């Protein structure tokens, strides 16, 4: 069984910062892409940022310059540092990872349960 567990969400004032963490656990052989998605009220889920196992990153235009994705491959953990937060950043943030389990010949998609980020004064 593989699990992704997020932490770090909460209530923050506009202009503030938050750091989200997501740890993958279980019988993990390899992790390819790790990413953060979000789904705001009444909106579709969108990808916020992604990072490959080699460290290449990609950001949504809406967060570019304000957010940094990073990962610790040894700990199977991905982070999202968000700065200069805006009310429109309010959403449930989901962790995503392409994971190959021991004994499996392919990568499968895994999701975390989500963590709420609310930006409000």
Coordinates of N, CA, C and O in Angstrom, one line a residue:
X1 N 0.8 -1.2 0.0 CA 0.0 0.0 0.0 C 0.9 1.2 0.0 O 1.8 1.3 0.8
X2 N 0.5 2.2 -0.9 CA 1.3 3.4 -0.9 C 0.3 4.6 -0.5 O -0.8 4.6 -0.9
X3 N 0.9 5.5 0.3 CA 0.1 6.6 0.8 C 0.8 7.9 0.6 O 2.1 7.9 0.7
X4 N 0.1 9.0 0.3 CA 0.6 10.3 0.3 C -0.1 11.1 1.4 O -1.3 11.1 1.4
X5 N 0.7 11.7 2.2 CA 0.1 12.4 3.3 C 0.6 13.9 3.3 O 1.8 14.1 3.4
X6 N -0.4 14.8 3.1 CA 0.0 16.2 3.1 C -0.1 16.9 4.5 O -0.9 16.4 5.3
X7 N 0.6 17.9 4.6 CA 0.5 18.7 5.9 C 0.9 20.2 5.5 O 1.5 20.4 4.5
X8 N 0.6 21.1 6.4 CA 1.0 22.5 6.3 C 0.0 23.5 5.9 O 0.3 24.7 5.8
X9 N -1.2 23.0 5.6 CA -2.3 23.9 5.2 C -2.8 24.7 6.4 O -2.4 24.5 7.5
X10 N -3.6 25.7 6.1 CA -4.2 26.5 7.2 C -4.7 27.8 6.7 O -4.8 28.0 5.5
X11 N -4.9 28.7 7.6 CA -5.5 30.0 7.4 C -4.3 31.0 7.4 O -3.5 31.0 8.4
X12 N -4.2 31.8 6.4 CA -3.1 32.8 6.3 C -3.7 34.1 5.8 O -4.6 34.1 4.9
X13 N -3.1 35.2 6.2 CA -3.5 36.5 5.7 C -2.9 36.8 4.3 O -1.9 36.2 4.0
X14 N -3.6 37.6 3.5 CA -3.1 38.0 2.2 C -1.7 38.5 2.4 O -1.4 39.3 3.3
X15 N -0.8 38.1 1.5 CA 0.6 38.5 1.6 C 1.5 37.6 2.4 O 2.7 37.7 2.4
X16 N 0.9 36.7 3.1 CA 1.6 35.7 3.9 C 2.2 34.6 3.1 O 2.1 34.5 1.9
X17 N 2.8 33.6 3.9 CA 3.4 32.5 3.3 C 3.0 31.2 4.0 O 2.6 31.2 5.2
X18 N 3.1 30.1 3.2 CA 2.8 28.8 3.8 C 3.8 27.8 3.1 O 4.2 28.0 1.9
X19 N 4.1 26.7 3.8 CA 4.9 25.7 3.2 C 4.1 24.4 3.4 O 3.8 23.9 4.5
X20 N 3.8 23.8 2.2 CA 3.1 22.5 2.2 C 4.1 21.4 2.1 O 5.1 21.5 1.4
X21 N 3.8 20.3 2.8 CA 4.7 19.1 2.7 C 3.8 17.9 2.3 O 2.6 17.8 2.6
X22 N 4.4 16.9 1.6 CA 3.7 15.7 1.2 C 4.7 14.6 1.3 O 5.7 14.6 0.5
X23 N 4.5 13.6 2.1 CA 5.4 12.5 2.3 C 4.7 11.2 1.7 O 3.6 10.9 2.1
X24 N 5.4 10.5 0.9 CA 5.0 9.3 0.3 C 5.6 8.1 1.1 O 6.7 8.1 1.5
X25 N 4.7 7.1 1.4 CA 5.2 6.0 2.2 C 4.6 4.7 1.6 O 3.6 4.7 0.9
X26 N 5.3 3.6 2.0 CA 4.8 2.3 1.5 C 6.0 1.6 0.8 O 7.1 2.0 0.9
X27 N 5.6 0.6 0.0 CA 6.6 -0.2 -0.7 C 6.9 0.5 -2.0 O 6.5 0.0 -3.1
X28 N 7.7 1.5 -1.9 CA 8.0 2.4 -3.0 C 9.4 2.0 -3.6 O 10.4 2.1 -2.9
X29 N 9.4 1.7 -4.9 CA 10.7 1.4 -5.5 C 11.3 2.7 -6.2 O 12.4 3.0 -6.1
X30 N 10.4 3.5 -6.8 CA 10.8 4.7 -7.5 C 9.7 5.7 -7.6 O 8.5 5.3 -7.8
X31 N 10.0 7.0 -7.6 CA 9.1 8.0 -7.8 C 9.5 8.9 -8.9 O 10.7 9.4 -8.9
X32 N 8.7 9.1 -9.9 CA 9.0 9.9 -11.1 C 8.6 11.3 -10.8 O 9.2 12.0 -9.9
X33 N 7.5 11.8 -11.4 CA 7.1 13.2 -11.1 C 6.3 13.3 -9.8 O 5.5 12.4 -9.5
X34 N 6.5 14.4 -9.1 CA 5.7 14.7 -8.0 C 5.2 16.1 -8.2 O 5.8 16.9 -8.9
X35 N 3.9 16.4 -7.8 CA 3.3 17.6 -8.2 C 2.3 18.0 -7.1 O 1.9 17.3 -6.2
X36 N 1.9 19.3 -7.2 CA 0.8 19.9 -6.4 C -0.3 20.3 -7.3 O 0.0 21.0 -8.3
X37 N -1.5 20.0 -7.0 CA -2.7 20.4 -7.7 C -3.5 21.2 -6.6 O -3.3 21.0 -5.4
X38 N -4.5 22.0 -7.1 CA -5.4 22.6 -6.2 C -6.8 22.7 -6.9 O -6.9 22.7 -8.1
X39 N -7.8 22.8 -6.0 CA -9.2 22.9 -6.5 C -9.8 24.0 -5.6 O -10.1 23.7 -4.4
X40 N -10.1 25.1 -6.2 CA -10.8 26.2 -5.4 C -12.3 26.0 -5.5 O -12.8 25.2 -6.3
X41 N -13.0 26.7 -4.7 CA -14.5 26.6 -4.7 C -15.1 26.9 -6.1 O -14.8 27.9 -6.7
X42 N -15.9 25.9 -6.5 CA -16.5 26.1 -7.8 C -15.6 26.0 -9.0 O -16.0 26.4 -10.1
X43 N -14.3 25.6 -8.8 CA -13.4 25.5 -9.9 C -12.9 24.1 -10.2 O -13.1 23.2 -9.3
X44 N -12.3 23.9 -11.4 CA -11.8 22.6 -11.7 C -10.4 22.5 -11.0 O -9.7 23.5 -10.7
X45 N -10.0 21.2 -10.8 CA -8.6 21.0 -10.3 C -7.6 21.4 -11.3 O -7.7 21.1 -12.5
X46 N -6.6 22.1 -10.8 CA -5.5 22.6 -11.7 C -4.2 22.2 -11.1 O -4.0 22.2 -9.9
X47 N -3.2 22.0 -12.0 CA -1.9 21.7 -11.5 C -1.2 23.1 -11.2 O -1.1 24.0 -12.0
X48 N -0.6 23.1 -10.0 CA 0.1 24.3 -9.5 C 1.6 24.3 -9.9 O 2.1 25.2 -10.4
X49 N 2.2 23.1 -9.6 CA 3.6 23.0 -9.8 C 4.0 21.5 -9.9 O 3.3 20.7 -9.3
X50 N 5.1 21.2 -10.6 CA 5.5 19.8 -10.7 C 7.0 19.8 -10.7 O 7.7 20.8 -11.1
X51 N 7.6 18.6 -10.3 CA 9.0 18.5 -10.2 C 9.4 17.0 -10.6 O 8.7 16.1 -10.1
X52 N 10.3 16.9 -11.4 CA 10.8 15.5 -11.8 C 11.8 15.0 -10.8 O 12.3 15.7 -9.9
X53 N 12.1 13.7 -10.9 CA 13.1 13.1 -10.0 C 14.5 13.8 -10.2 O 15.3 13.8 -9.3
X54 N 14.7 14.4 -11.4 CA 16.0 15.0 -11.6 C 16.0 16.5 -11.2 O 17.0 17.2 -11.3
X55 N 14.8 17.0 -10.7 CA 14.8 18.4 -10.2 C 14.2 19.4 -11.2 O 14.2 20.6 -10.9
X56 N 13.8 19.0 -12.4 CA 13.2 20.0 -13.3 C 11.8 20.4 -12.8 O 11.1 19.5 -12.4
X57 N 11.5 21.7 -12.9 CA 10.3 22.1 -12.3 C 9.4 22.8 -13.4 O 9.9 23.3 -14.4
X58 N 8.2 22.9 -13.1 CA 7.2 23.6 -13.9 C 6.1 24.2 -13.1 O 5.7 23.6 -12.1
X59 N 5.7 25.4 -13.4 CA 4.7 26.2 -12.6 C 3.6 26.7 -13.4 O 3.7 27.0 -14.6
X60 N 2.4 26.7 -12.8 CA 1.3 27.4 -13.4 C 1.6 28.9 -13.4 O 2.2 29.4 -12.5
X61 N 1.1 29.6 -14.4 CA 1.3 31.0 -14.5 C 0.8 31.8 -13.3 O 1.4 32.8 -12.9
X62 N -0.2 31.3 -12.7 CA -0.9 31.9 -11.6 C 0.0 32.0 -10.3 O -0.2 32.8 -9.4
X63 N 1.0 31.1 -10.2 CA 1.8 31.0 -9.0 C 3.3 31.3 -9.3 O 4.1 31.4 -8.4
X64 N 3.6 31.4 -10.6 CA 5.0 31.6 -11.0 C 5.6 32.8 -10.4 O 5.0 33.9 -10.4
X65 N 6.8 32.7 -9.8 CA 7.4 33.8 -9.1 C 7.0 33.9 -7.7 O 7.7 34.7 -6.9
X66 N 6.0 33.3 -7.2 CA 5.5 33.3 -5.8 C 5.7 32.0 -5.1 O 5.5 31.9 -3.9
X67 N 5.9 30.9 -5.9 CA 5.9 29.6 -5.3 C 7.2 28.8 -5.7 O 7.7 29.1 -6.8
X68 N 7.6 27.9 -4.9 CA 8.8 27.1 -5.2 C 8.4 25.7 -4.8 O 8.1 25.4 -3.6
X69 N 8.6 24.8 -5.7 CA 8.4 23.3 -5.5 C 9.8 22.7 -5.3 O 10.7 23.1 -6.0
X70 N 9.9 21.8 -4.3 CA 11.2 21.1 -4.1 C 10.9 19.7 -3.6 O 9.7 19.4 -3.3
X71 N 11.9 18.9 -3.6 CA 11.7 17.5 -3.2 C 12.9 16.9 -2.5 O 14.1 17.4 -2.8
X72 N 12.7 16.0 -1.6 CA 13.8 15.3 -1.0 C 13.6 13.8 -1.4 O 12.7 13.1 -0.9
X73 N 14.4 13.4 -2.4 CA 14.2 12.1 -2.9 C 14.5 11.0 -1.9 O 13.9 9.9 -1.9
X74 N 15.4 11.2 -1.0 CA 15.7 10.2 0.1 C 14.6 10.0 1.0 O 14.4 8.9 1.6
X75 N 13.8 11.1 1.2 CA 12.6 11.0 2.1 C 11.3 10.9 1.4 O 10.2 10.8 2.1
X76 N 11.3 10.8 0.1 CA 10.1 10.6 -0.7 C 9.1 11.7 -0.4 O 7.9 11.5 -0.2
X77 N 9.6 12.9 -0.3 CA 8.8 14.1 0.2 C 8.9 15.2 -0.8 O 10.0 15.5 -1.4
X78 N 7.8 15.9 -1.1 CA 7.7 17.0 -1.9 C 7.2 18.2 -1.1 O 6.3 18.0 -0.2
X79 N 7.7 19.4 -1.4 CA 7.3 20.6 -0.7 C 6.8 21.6 -1.7 O 7.2 21.7 -2.8
X80 N 5.9 22.5 -1.2 CA 5.5 23.7 -1.9 C 5.6 24.9 -1.0 O 4.8 25.0 -0.1
X81 N 6.5 25.8 -1.3 CA 6.6 27.0 -0.6 C 5.8 28.1 -1.3 O 6.1 28.3 -2.5
X82 N 4.9 28.7 -0.7 CA 4.0 29.7 -1.3 C 4.2 31.0 -0.6 O 4.0 31.0 0.6
X83 N 4.5 32.0 -1.3 CA 4.7 33.4 -0.8 C 3.7 34.3 -1.4 O 3.1 34.0 -2.4
X84 N 3.6 35.5 -0.8 CA 2.7 36.5 -1.3 C 1.3 36.0 -1.7 O 0.8 36.2 -2.8
X85 N 0.8 35.3 -0.7 CA -0.5 34.6 -1.0 C -1.6 35.6 -1.2 O -1.7 36.6 -0.6
X86 N -2.5 35.2 -2.1 CA -3.7 36.0 -2.4 C -5.0 35.2 -2.1 O -4.9 34.0 -2.1
X87 N -6.1 35.9 -1.9 CA -7.3 35.2 -1.7 C -7.7 34.2 -2.7 O -8.2 33.2 -2.4
X88 N -7.3 34.5 -4.0 CA -7.6 33.5 -5.0 C -6.7 32.2 -5.0 O -7.0 31.3 -5.8
X89 N -5.8 32.2 -4.1 CA -5.0 31.0 -3.8 C -5.8 30.0 -2.9 O -5.3 28.9 -2.7
X90 N -6.9 30.5 -2.4 CA -7.7 29.6 -1.5 C -8.2 28.4 -2.2 O -8.8 28.5 -3.3
X91 N -7.9 27.2 -1.7 CA -8.2 26.0 -2.4 C -7.8 24.8 -1.5 O -7.1 25.0 -0.5
X92 N -8.3 23.7 -1.9 CA -7.8 22.4 -1.3 C -6.6 22.0 -2.2 O -6.7 22.0 -3.4
X93 N -5.4 21.8 -1.6 CA -4.2 21.5 -2.3 C -4.0 20.0 -2.2 O -4.0 19.4 -1.1
X94 N -3.7 19.4 -3.3 CA -3.5 17.9 -3.4 C -2.1 17.6 -3.9 O -1.6 18.2 -4.8
X95 N -1.5 16.6 -3.2 CA -0.2 16.1 -3.6 C -0.5 15.0 -4.6 O -1.4 14.2 -4.5
X96 N 0.4 14.9 -5.6 CA 0.3 13.9 -6.7 C 1.7 13.3 -6.9 O 2.7 14.0 -6.8
X97 N 1.8 12.0 -7.2 CA 3.1 11.4 -7.5 C 2.9 10.2 -8.4 O 1.9 9.4 -8.3
X98 N 3.8 10.0 -9.3 CA 3.9 8.8 -10.2 C 4.9 7.9 -9.5 O 6.1 8.2 -9.3
X99 N 4.3 6.7 -9.0 CA 5.1 5.8 -8.2 C 5.1 4.4 -8.7 O 4.1 3.9 -9.2
X100 N 6.4 3.9 -8.7 CA 6.5 2.5 -9.1 C 6.7 1.7 -7.8 O 7.7 2.0 -7.0
X101 N 5.9 0.8 -7.5 CA 6.0 0.0 -6.3 C 7.0 -1.2 -6.5 O 7.2 -1.6 -7.7
X102 N 7.5 -1.7 -5.5 CA 8.4 -2.9 -5.6 C 7.5 -4.0 -6.2 O 6.4 -4.3 -5.8
X103 N 8.1 -4.7 -7.1 CA 7.4 -5.8 -7.8 C 6.5 -5.4 -8.9 O 6.0 -6.3 -9.6
X104 N 6.4 -4.1 -9.2 CA 5.6 -3.7 -10.3 C 6.5 -3.2 -11.4 O 7.6 -2.7 -11.2
X105 N 6.0 -3.4 -12.6 CA 6.8 -3.0 -13.8 C 6.3 -1.7 -14.4 O 6.8 -1.3 -15.5
X106 N 5.5 -0.9 -13.7 CA 5.0 0.3 -14.2 C 4.8 1.3 -13.1 O 4.7 1.0 -11.9
X107 N 4.7 2.6 -13.5 CA 4.3 3.7 -12.6 C 2.8 3.9 -12.6 O 2.1 3.8 -13.6
X108 N 2.3 4.2 -11.4 CA 0.9 4.5 -11.2 C 0.7 5.8 -10.5 O 1.6 6.3 -9.8
X109 N -0.4 6.4 -10.7 CA -0.7 7.8 -10.1 C -1.3 7.6 -8.8 O -2.2 6.8 -8.6
X110 N -0.8 8.4 -7.8 CA -1.3 8.4 -6.5 C -1.6 9.8 -6.0 O -0.9 10.8 -6.4
X111 N -2.6 10.0 -5.2 CA -3.0 11.3 -4.7 C -3.1 11.3 -3.2 O -3.5 10.3 -2.6
X112 N -2.8 12.4 -2.7 CA -3.1 12.6 -1.2 C -4.5 13.0 -1.0 O -5.3 13.2 -1.9
X113 N -4.8 13.2 0.3 CA -6.2 13.4 0.7 C -6.6 14.9 0.6 O -7.8 15.2 0.6
X114 N -5.6 15.7 0.4 CA -5.8 17.2 0.3 C -5.7 17.9 1.6 O -5.9 17.4 2.7
X115 N -5.2 19.2 1.5 CA -5.1 20.0 2.7 C -5.6 21.4 2.3 O -5.3 21.9 1.2
X116 N -6.4 22.0 3.2 CA -7.1 23.2 2.9 C -6.1 24.4 3.1 O -5.5 24.5 4.2
X117 N -6.1 25.3 2.2 CA -5.4 26.6 2.3 C -6.4 27.7 2.1 O -7.1 27.7 1.1
X118 N -6.5 28.5 3.1 CA -7.4 29.6 3.1 C -6.7 30.9 3.3 O -6.0 31.1 4.3
X119 N -6.8 31.8 2.3 CA -6.1 33.1 2.4 C -7.2 34.2 2.6 O -8.0 34.5 1.7
X120 N -7.2 34.7 3.8 CA -8.2 35.7 4.1 C -7.8 36.6 5.3 O -7.0 36.1 6.1
X121 N -8.3 37.8 5.3 CA -8.0 38.7 6.4 C -9.1 38.6 7.4 O -9.0 39.3 8.5

